[in-house]
Structures are given as C-alpha cells and as structure tokens.
CSV table of C-alpha atoms and ligand atoms in Angstrom, one decimal:
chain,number,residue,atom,x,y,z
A,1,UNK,CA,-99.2,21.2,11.7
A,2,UNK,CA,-100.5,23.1,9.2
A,3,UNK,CA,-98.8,26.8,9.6
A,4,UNK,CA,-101.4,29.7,8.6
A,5,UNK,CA,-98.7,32.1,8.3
A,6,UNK,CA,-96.7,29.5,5.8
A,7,UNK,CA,-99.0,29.2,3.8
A,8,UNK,CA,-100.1,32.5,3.1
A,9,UNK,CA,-96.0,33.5,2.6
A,10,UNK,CA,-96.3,30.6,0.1
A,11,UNK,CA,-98.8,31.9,-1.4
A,12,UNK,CA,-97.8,35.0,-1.9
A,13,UNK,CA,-94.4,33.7,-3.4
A,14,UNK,CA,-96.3,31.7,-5.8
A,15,UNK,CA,-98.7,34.3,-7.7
A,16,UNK,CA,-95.4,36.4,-8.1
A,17,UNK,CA,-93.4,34.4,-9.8
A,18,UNK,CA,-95.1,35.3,-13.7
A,19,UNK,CA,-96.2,32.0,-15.3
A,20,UNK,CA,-99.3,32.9,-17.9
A,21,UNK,CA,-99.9,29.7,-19.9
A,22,UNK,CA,-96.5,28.3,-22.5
A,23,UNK,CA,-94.3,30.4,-19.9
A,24,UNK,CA,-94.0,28.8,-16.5
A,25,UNK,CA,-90.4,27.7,-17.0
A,26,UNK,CA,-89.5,29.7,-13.9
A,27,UNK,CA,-92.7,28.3,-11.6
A,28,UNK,CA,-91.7,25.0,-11.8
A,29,UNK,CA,-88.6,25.0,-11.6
A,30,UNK,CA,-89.4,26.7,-8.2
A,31,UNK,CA,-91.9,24.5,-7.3
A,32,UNK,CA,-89.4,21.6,-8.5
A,33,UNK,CA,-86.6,22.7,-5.6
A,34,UNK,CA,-89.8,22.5,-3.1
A,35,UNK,CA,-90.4,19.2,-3.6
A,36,UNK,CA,-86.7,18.1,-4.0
A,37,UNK,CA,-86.1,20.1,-0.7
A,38,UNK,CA,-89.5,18.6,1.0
A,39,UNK,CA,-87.7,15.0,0.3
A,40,UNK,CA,-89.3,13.9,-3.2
A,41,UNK,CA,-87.6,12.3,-6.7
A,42,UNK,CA,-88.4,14.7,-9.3
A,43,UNK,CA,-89.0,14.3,-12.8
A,44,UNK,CA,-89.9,16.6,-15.0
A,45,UNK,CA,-91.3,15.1,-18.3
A,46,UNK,CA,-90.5,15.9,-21.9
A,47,UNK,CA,-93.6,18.4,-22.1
A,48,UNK,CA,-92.4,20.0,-18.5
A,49,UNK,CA,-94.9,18.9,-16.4
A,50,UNK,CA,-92.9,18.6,-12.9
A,51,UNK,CA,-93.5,15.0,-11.5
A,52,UNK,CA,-93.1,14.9,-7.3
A,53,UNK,CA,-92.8,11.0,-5.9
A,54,UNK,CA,-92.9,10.5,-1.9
A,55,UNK,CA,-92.5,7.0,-0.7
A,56,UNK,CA,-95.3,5.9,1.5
A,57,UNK,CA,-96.9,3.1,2.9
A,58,UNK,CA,-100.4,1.4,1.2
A,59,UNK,CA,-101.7,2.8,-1.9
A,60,UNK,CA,-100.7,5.5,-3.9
A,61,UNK,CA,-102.7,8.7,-4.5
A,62,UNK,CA,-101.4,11.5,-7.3
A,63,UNK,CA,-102.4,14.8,-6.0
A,64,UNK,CA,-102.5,17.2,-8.9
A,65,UNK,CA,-102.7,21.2,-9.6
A,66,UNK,CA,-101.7,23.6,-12.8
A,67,UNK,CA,-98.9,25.7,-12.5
A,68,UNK,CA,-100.2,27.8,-15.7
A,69,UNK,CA,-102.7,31.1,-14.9
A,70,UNK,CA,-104.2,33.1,-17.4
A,71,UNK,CA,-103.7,36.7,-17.9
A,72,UNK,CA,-103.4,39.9,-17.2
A,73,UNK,CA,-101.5,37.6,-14.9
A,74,UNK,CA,-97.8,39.0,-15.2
A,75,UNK,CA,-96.7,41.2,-12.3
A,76,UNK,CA,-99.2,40.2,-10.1
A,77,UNK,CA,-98.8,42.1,-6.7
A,78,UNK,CA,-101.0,40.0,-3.6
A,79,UNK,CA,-102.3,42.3,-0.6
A,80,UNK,CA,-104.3,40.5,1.8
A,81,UNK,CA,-107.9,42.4,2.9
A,82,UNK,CA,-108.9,41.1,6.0
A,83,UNK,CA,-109.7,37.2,5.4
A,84,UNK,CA,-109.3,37.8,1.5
A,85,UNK,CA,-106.3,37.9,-0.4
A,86,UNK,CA,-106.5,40.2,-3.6
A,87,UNK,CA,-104.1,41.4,-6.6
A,88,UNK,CA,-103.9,45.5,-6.8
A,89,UNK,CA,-106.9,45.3,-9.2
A,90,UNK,CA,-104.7,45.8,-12.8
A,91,UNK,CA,-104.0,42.3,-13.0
A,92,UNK,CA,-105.4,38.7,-11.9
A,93,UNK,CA,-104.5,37.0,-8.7
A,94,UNK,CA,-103.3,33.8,-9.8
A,95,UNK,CA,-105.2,32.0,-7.5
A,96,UNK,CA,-106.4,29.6,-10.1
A,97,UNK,CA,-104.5,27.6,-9.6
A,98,UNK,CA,-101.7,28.9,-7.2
A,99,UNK,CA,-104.1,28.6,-4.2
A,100,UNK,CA,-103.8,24.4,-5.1
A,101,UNK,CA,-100.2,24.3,-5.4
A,102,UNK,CA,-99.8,26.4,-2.4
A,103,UNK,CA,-102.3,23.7,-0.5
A,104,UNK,CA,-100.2,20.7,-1.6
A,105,UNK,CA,-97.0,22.3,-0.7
A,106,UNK,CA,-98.1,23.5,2.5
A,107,UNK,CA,-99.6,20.2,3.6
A,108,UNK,CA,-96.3,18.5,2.3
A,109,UNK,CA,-93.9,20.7,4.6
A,110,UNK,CA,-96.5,19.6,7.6
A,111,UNK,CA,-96.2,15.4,6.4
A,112,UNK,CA,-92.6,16.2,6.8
A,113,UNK,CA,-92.2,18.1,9.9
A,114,UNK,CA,-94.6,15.8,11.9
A,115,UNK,CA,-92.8,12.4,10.2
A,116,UNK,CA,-96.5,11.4,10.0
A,117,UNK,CA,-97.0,8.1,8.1
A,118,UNK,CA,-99.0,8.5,4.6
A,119,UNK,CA,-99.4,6.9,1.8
A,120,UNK,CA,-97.5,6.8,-1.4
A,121,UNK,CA,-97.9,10.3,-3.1
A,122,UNK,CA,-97.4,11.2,-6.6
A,123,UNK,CA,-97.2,15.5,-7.2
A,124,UNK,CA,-98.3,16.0,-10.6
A,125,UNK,CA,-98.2,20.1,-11.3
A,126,UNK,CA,-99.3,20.3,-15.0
A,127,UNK,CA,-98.5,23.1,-17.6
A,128,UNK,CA,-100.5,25.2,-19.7
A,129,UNK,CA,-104.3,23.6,-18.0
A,130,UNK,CA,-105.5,26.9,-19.3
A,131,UNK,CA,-105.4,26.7,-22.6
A,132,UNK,CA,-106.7,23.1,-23.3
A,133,UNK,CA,-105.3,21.0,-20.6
A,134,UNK,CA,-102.4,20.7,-22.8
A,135,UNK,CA,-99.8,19.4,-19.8
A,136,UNK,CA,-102.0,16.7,-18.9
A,137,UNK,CA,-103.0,15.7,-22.5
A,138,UNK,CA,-99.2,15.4,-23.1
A,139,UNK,CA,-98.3,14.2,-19.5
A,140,UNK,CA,-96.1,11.1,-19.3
A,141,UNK,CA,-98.6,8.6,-18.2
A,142,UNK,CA,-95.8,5.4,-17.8
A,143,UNK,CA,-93.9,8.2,-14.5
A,144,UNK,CA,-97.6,7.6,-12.9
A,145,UNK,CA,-98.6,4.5,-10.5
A,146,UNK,CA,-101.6,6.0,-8.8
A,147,UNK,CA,-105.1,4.6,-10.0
A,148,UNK,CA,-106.9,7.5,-8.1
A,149,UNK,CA,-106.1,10.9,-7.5
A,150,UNK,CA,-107.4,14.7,-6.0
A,151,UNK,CA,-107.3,17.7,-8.4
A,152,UNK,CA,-106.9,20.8,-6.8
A,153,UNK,CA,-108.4,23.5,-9.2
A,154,UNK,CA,-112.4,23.7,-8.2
A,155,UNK,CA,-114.2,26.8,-7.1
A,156,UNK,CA,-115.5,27.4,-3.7
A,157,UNK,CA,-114.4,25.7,-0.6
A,158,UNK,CA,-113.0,22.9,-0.5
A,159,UNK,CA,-116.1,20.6,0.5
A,160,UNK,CA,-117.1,21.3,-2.7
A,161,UNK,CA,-116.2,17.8,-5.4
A,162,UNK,CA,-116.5,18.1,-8.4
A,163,UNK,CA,-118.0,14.1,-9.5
A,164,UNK,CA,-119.3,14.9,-13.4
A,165,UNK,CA,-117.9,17.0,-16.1
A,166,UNK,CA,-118.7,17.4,-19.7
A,167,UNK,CA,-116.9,15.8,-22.5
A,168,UNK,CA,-116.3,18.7,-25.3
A,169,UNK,CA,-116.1,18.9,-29.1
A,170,UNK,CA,-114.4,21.7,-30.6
A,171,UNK,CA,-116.2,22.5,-34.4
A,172,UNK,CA,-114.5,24.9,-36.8
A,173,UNK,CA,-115.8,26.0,-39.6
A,174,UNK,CA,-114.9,27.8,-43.0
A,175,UNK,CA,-117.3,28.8,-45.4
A,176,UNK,CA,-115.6,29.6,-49.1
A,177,UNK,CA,-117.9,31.1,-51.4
A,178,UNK,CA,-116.8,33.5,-54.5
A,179,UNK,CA,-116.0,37.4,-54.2
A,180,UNK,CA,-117.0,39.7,-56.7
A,181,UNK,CA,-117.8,43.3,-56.8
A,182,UNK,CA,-121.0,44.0,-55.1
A,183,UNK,CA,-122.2,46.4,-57.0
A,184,UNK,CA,-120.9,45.7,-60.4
A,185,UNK,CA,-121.6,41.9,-60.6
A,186,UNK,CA,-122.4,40.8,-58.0
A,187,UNK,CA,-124.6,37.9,-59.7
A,188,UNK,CA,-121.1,36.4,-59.9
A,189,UNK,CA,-120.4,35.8,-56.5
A,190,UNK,CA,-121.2,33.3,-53.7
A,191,UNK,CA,-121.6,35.3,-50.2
A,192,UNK,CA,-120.2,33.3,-47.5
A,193,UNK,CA,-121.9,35.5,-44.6
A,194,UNK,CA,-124.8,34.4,-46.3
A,195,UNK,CA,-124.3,30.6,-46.1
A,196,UNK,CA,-122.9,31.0,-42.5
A,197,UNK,CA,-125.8,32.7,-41.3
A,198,UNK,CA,-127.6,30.1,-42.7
A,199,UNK,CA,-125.8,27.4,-41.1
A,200,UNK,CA,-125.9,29.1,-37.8
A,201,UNK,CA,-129.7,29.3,-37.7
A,202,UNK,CA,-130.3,26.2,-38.4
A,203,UNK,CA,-127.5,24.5,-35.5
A,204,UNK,CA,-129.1,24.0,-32.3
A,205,UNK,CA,-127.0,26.4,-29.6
A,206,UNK,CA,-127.4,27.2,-25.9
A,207,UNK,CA,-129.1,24.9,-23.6
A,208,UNK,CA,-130.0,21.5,-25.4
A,209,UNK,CA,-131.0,19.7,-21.8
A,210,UNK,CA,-129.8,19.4,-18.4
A,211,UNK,CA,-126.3,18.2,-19.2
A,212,UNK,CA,-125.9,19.2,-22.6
A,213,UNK,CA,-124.8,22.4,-24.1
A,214,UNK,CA,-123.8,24.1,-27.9
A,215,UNK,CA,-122.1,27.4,-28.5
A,216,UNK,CA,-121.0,29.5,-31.1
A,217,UNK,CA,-118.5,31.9,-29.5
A,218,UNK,CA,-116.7,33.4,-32.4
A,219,UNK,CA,-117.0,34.6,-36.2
A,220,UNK,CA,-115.3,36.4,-38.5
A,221,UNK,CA,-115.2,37.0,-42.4
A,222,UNK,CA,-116.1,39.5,-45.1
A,223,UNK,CA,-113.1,41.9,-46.7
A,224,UNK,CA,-114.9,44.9,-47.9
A,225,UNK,CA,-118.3,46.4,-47.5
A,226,UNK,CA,-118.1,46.8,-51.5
A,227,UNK,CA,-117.4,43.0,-52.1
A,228,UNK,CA,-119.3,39.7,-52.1
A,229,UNK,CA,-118.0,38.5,-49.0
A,230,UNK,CA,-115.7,34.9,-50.2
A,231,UNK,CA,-114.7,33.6,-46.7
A,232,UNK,CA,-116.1,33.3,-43.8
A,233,UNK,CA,-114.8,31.1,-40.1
A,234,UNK,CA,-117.0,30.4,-37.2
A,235,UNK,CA,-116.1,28.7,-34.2
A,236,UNK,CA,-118.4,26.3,-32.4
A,237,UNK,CA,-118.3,24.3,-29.1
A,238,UNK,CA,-120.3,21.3,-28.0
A,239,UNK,CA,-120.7,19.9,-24.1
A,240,UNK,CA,-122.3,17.0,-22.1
A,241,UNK,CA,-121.8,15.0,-19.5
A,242,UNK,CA,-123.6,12.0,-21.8
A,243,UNK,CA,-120.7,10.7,-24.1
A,244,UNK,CA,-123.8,9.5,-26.4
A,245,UNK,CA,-125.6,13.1,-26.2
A,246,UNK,CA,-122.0,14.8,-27.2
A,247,UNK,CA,-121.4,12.5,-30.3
A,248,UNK,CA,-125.4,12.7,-31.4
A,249,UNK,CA,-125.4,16.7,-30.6
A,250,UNK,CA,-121.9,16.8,-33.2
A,251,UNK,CA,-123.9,14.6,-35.7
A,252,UNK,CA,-126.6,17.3,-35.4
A,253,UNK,CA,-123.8,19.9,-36.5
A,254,UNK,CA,-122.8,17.7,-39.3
A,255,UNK,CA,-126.2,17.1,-40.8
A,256,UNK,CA,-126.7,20.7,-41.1
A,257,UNK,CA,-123.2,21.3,-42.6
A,258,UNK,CA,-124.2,18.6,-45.1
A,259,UNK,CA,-127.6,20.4,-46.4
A,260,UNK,CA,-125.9,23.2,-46.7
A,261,UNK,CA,-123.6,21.7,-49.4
A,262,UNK,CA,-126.1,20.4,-51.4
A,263,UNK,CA,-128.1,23.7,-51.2
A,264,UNK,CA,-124.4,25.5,-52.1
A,265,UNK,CA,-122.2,23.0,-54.1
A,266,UNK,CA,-120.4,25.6,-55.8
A,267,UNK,CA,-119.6,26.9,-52.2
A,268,UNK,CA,-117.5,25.2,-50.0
A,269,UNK,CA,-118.0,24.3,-46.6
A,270,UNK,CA,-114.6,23.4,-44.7
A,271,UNK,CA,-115.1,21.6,-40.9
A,272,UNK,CA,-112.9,20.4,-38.3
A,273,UNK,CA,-114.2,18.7,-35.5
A,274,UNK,CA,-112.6,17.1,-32.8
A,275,UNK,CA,-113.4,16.1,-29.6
A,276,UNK,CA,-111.1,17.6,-26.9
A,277,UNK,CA,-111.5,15.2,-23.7
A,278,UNK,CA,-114.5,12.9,-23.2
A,279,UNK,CA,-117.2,13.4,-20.2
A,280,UNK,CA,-116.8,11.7,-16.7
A,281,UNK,CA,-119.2,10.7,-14.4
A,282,UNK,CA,-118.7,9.8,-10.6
A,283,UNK,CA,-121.5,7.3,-8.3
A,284,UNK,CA,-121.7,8.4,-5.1
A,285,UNK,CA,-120.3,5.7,-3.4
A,286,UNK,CA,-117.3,5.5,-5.2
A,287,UNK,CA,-114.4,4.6,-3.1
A,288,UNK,CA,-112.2,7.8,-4.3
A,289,UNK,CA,-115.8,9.9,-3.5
A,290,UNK,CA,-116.0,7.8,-0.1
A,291,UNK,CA,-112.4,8.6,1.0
A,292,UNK,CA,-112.8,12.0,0.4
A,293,UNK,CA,-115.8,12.8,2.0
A,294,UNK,CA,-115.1,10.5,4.9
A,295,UNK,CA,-112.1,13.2,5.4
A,296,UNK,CA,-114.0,15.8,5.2
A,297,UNK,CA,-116.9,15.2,7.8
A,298,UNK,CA,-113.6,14.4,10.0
A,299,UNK,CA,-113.0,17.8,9.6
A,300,UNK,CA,-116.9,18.8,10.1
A,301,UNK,CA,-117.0,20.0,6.5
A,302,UNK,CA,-119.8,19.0,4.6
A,303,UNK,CA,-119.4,17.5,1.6
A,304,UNK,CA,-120.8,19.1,-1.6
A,305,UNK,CA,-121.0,17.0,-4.4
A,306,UNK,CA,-121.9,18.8,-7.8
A,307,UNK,CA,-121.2,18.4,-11.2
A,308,UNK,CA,-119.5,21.1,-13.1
A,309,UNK,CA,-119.9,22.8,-16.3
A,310,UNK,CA,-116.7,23.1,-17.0
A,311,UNK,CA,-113.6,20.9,-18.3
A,312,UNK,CA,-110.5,20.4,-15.9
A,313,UNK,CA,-107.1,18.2,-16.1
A,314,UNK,CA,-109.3,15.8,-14.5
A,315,UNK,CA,-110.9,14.4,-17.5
A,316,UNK,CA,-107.8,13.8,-19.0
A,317,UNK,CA,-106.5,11.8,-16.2
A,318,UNK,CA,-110.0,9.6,-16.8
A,319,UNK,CA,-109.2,8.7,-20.2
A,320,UNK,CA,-105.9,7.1,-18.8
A,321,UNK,CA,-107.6,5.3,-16.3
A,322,UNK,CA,-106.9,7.4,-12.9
A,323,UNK,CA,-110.1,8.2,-11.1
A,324,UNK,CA,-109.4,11.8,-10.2
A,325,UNK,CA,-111.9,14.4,-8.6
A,326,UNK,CA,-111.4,18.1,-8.3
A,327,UNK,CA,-112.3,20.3,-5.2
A,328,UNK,CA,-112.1,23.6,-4.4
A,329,UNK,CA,-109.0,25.7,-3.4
A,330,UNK,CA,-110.9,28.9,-2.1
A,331,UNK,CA,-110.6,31.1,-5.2
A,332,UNK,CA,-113.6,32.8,-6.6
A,333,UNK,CA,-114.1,35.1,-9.1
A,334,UNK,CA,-110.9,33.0,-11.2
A,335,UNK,CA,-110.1,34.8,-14.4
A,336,UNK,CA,-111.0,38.5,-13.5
A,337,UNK,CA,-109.2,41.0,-11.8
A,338,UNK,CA,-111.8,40.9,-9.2
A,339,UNK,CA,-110.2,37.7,-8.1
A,340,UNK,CA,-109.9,37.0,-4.7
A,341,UNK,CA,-109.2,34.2,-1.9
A,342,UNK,CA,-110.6,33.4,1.4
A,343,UNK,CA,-107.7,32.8,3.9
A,344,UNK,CA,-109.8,30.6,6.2
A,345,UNK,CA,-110.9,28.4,3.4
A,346,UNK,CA,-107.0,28.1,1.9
A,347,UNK,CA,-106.2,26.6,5.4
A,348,UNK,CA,-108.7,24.0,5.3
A,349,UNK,CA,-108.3,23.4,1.7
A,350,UNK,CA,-104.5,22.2,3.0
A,351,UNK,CA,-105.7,20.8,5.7
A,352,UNK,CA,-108.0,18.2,3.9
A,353,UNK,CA,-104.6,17.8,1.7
A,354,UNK,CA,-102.7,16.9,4.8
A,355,UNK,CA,-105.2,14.7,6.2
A,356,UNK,CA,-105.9,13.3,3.1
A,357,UNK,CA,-102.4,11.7,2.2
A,358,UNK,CA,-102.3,10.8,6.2
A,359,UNK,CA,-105.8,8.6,6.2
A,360,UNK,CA,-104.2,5.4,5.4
B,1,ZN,ZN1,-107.6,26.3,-12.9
C-alpha cells in the first residue's frame, strides 16, 4: 500500500541531495540503488540518464520523470506546513521534478511489497530536462521497448494531462554593422541598434492565435555611448501546437531578416534557427488518454485534459515514436522560492502511479 509517511521521507531525501541541471551525478546514482534495491536491471546510458527495467506481464509502459531542478536549488532544506511541503524560502524546493520521482519510487516499493502483478515497466529518470530536454534528446532510444508512456512533471494535481504541447524554434540573431566615433564621423558607421530595432518591429511577437506564440526575451549590443554601435544579438522564440503554423510563423522571421539585408547590405545580418522539438497533439480517445483516465475516475478523480504552453521530455519521446502524456505531480509555483507541494495530492499522484502499472 501506498505509505504517506514513505513517501514524504522520500521526498524529503530527494530535494536534498543538490542536483541543479549538468550536476545530478549524485541523484542518480541514488535513485540508481533504489531501483536496483526495489528489484530492477539498471542501465545508465552514455549521457547518464538512469534506465529502471521491471519484468511484467502484457505490455510495457515507460514511466518517466527529470532528475535535474533548477536553481537557487543547492542546499535545499524541506519543512512541511500543514498539508504543504516548502523549502526555507532562500532556495527552491525541488519539487519539479522530485515530487515525480518520489511518486514512481514510492508506488514501486508498494508493487513490490504487495507482489501485485503489473505490467512490464521501463523507469526512465532523464538529466538536465531543465535546460532543453537535453537527457531525453540524447537518451538511448534502442534500451526502450515501451510504445506508450506517463511523464511525471505537470503542474497541479495529478488529474490534470497534459494531451497538446507546442513545438518550438529557437532564432538567434546577430546584427554586424560598422563602429565609428559618434561624434567625429559618424557618417562612417553602420548602427546595429538601429537595424535591430528595425527588425524587431517589424517581427510579429506575443500572441499570434490560440496555439501559436513569438517572443523576443533577450538583447544585447552597443560598446560605448560615444561609438556607432557595430554589433548587436537578440534572441527570439517561436511556439505552436500546429507544426505548419511553427514552420510558416519561422518563415515570417526569415522574410523580415531578408528585407532587412537588402535595405542594409553593407550590414550583416547573422541567424540561427533551429527547431528544438516538434508539437504533439493527443485525440481524446486515444488509448494511452483512455487508460489513464479510466484510472483515474477509479480513483474518483476527474480527469482534466488541457493542453500546455509549455515544452516537456514528452515531445521528445513523440519524435521517437512513444506516445507519452505528462500529469501533474502536486508542485505549484515550480521555479520560485515560493515553491510549494500539497501532501494530499503527492499521495494520489503515487497512487494513480501504482494503480497505473497494476491495471493490466
Ligand atoms: Zn519539470
């Protein structure tokens, strides 16, 4: 059965062993000797993703979390606040993703204690999700059997699936122009703020529609207030959950870097684009959305299903052909040190895990 008190101690275990993103060497092996002590064959692949296989009977399911957290998130010292479990307030808690990882681990130890038949299950804790879903991207797809899968790394409760999620283009731009004294002659140089600003008002940014969205989140350039500015960088996002939107939304981007060239051909105008993951979309009655919501009303949850803003290890796994969905592991306010989770919610988020590998 699941064990409240387990799970919590888990928990807490988890968020204190430091693992910010490229430095969670420690966490998995720890989570590495959980699995090898809760029965599984353990692989770790060449990037250091740890890879958990249980034997089981029927088909196989990969249940997946990140072992990375962002920071402030060394140190980290957990209190629990009633039903809420908090860091100290100098750091994050590390419940994205540690609440998951506890969840799976928890709902492991209680498949093994109760010798209850489930299916085949394939752990998959990923590295460094935080800063680009770098473990799965690199994860070694020829250790996996499972076609479908559960992500454990949404917000809210766990009734809430995540079916849709963006696709997303990164676009980095330089602009090169020519410095020259600004006051002396500056007929001589080429002000790269200048272009730049002109590129950036004419790209579409913010909302385009319902399920596409543009961004410029960063700039910098310019050397002196005395000097034609010669080189400026910008960097620009692009999102939707429309493959064909994402692609004609980049070609938008491209078309005004391409005026501006003509307009400035002494100036140059230096882009690199690339598309990070692509967008995936769920139907409703998909059998992996079907199966999970079927366990859910078991529990008398209700299922949510909503599409999210945001990219997850999930849309990796969908460009390899696993049909994954993400649901919520109880954390809210992820990424702040306001951070918190709901200790009611954590049980039932290992609960559903439990049930879920047991629903053969
Ligand atoms: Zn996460």
């Amino acid at each position: 059965m699941i064990n409240q008190e387990r799970l919590i101690k888990t928990f807490m275990e988890l968020v204190q062993i430091d693992s910010p993103s490229g430095e969670e060497t420690a966490m998995a092996q720890h989570v590495s000797g959980v699995l090898e002590k809760l029965g599984a064959k353990v692989d770790v692949d060449e990037y250091g993703n740890v890879i958990g296989k249980f034997e089981g009977v029927g088909e196989a399911i990969m249940i997946n979390s990140h072992l990375d957290t962002v920071e402030p998130g060394r140190g980290i010292k957990p209190k629990i606040d009633g039903e809420k479990i908090v860091s100290d307030g100098t750091t994050i808690l590390g419940g994205d993703a540690k609440a998951g990882v506890a969840a799976i681990l928890e709902a492991l130890t209680s498949l093994r204690e109760s010798g209850a038949k489930h299916v085949p299950i394939e752990v998959v804790f990923t590295l460094s999700e935080e800063i680009g879903l770098l473990g799965a991207v690199h994860l070694d797809y020829s250790k996996i059997t499972a076609k479908h899968g559960v992500t454990f790394d949404g917000e809210k409760s766990v009734n809430y699936i995540t079916t849709s999620a963006p696709g997303y283009t990164r676009v980095d731009v330089t602009v090169i122009g020519r410095s020259a004294h600004a006051g002396l002659e500056p007929e001589k140089g080429i002000s790269a703020i200048k272009i730049a600003a002109e590129i950036i008002s004419m790209l579409q940014i913010g909302r385009i529609d319902h399920e596409t969205t543009a961004n410029i989140g960063l700039i910098e350039g310019g050397s002196a207030v005395n000097a034609v500015p010669e080189r400026v960088l910008f960097k620009a996002e692009i999102r939707s959950r429309d493959i064909q939107k994402l692609e004609k939304h980049t070609e938008h981007f491209q078309s005004v870097f391409e005026e501006i060239r003509k307009k400035y051909p002494e100036a140059k105008i230096e882009v690199v684009s690339h598309r990070e993951f692509d967008p995936y979309v769920f139907e409703k009655n998909h059998p992996v959305i079907q199966q999970t919501t079927a366990v859910l009303k078991d529990m008398g949850l209700t299922p949510i299903l909503e599409p999210s803003g945001g990219g997850t290890d999930v849309n990796i796994f969908h460009t390899h052909g696993i049909q994954a969905i993400c649901v919520g592991i109880a954390d809210y306010s992820a990424h702040t040190k306001r951070e918190y989770i709901l200790i009611p919610e954590l049980l039932d988020t290992a609960k559903f895990c439990e049930k879920l590998l047991s629903s053969i």
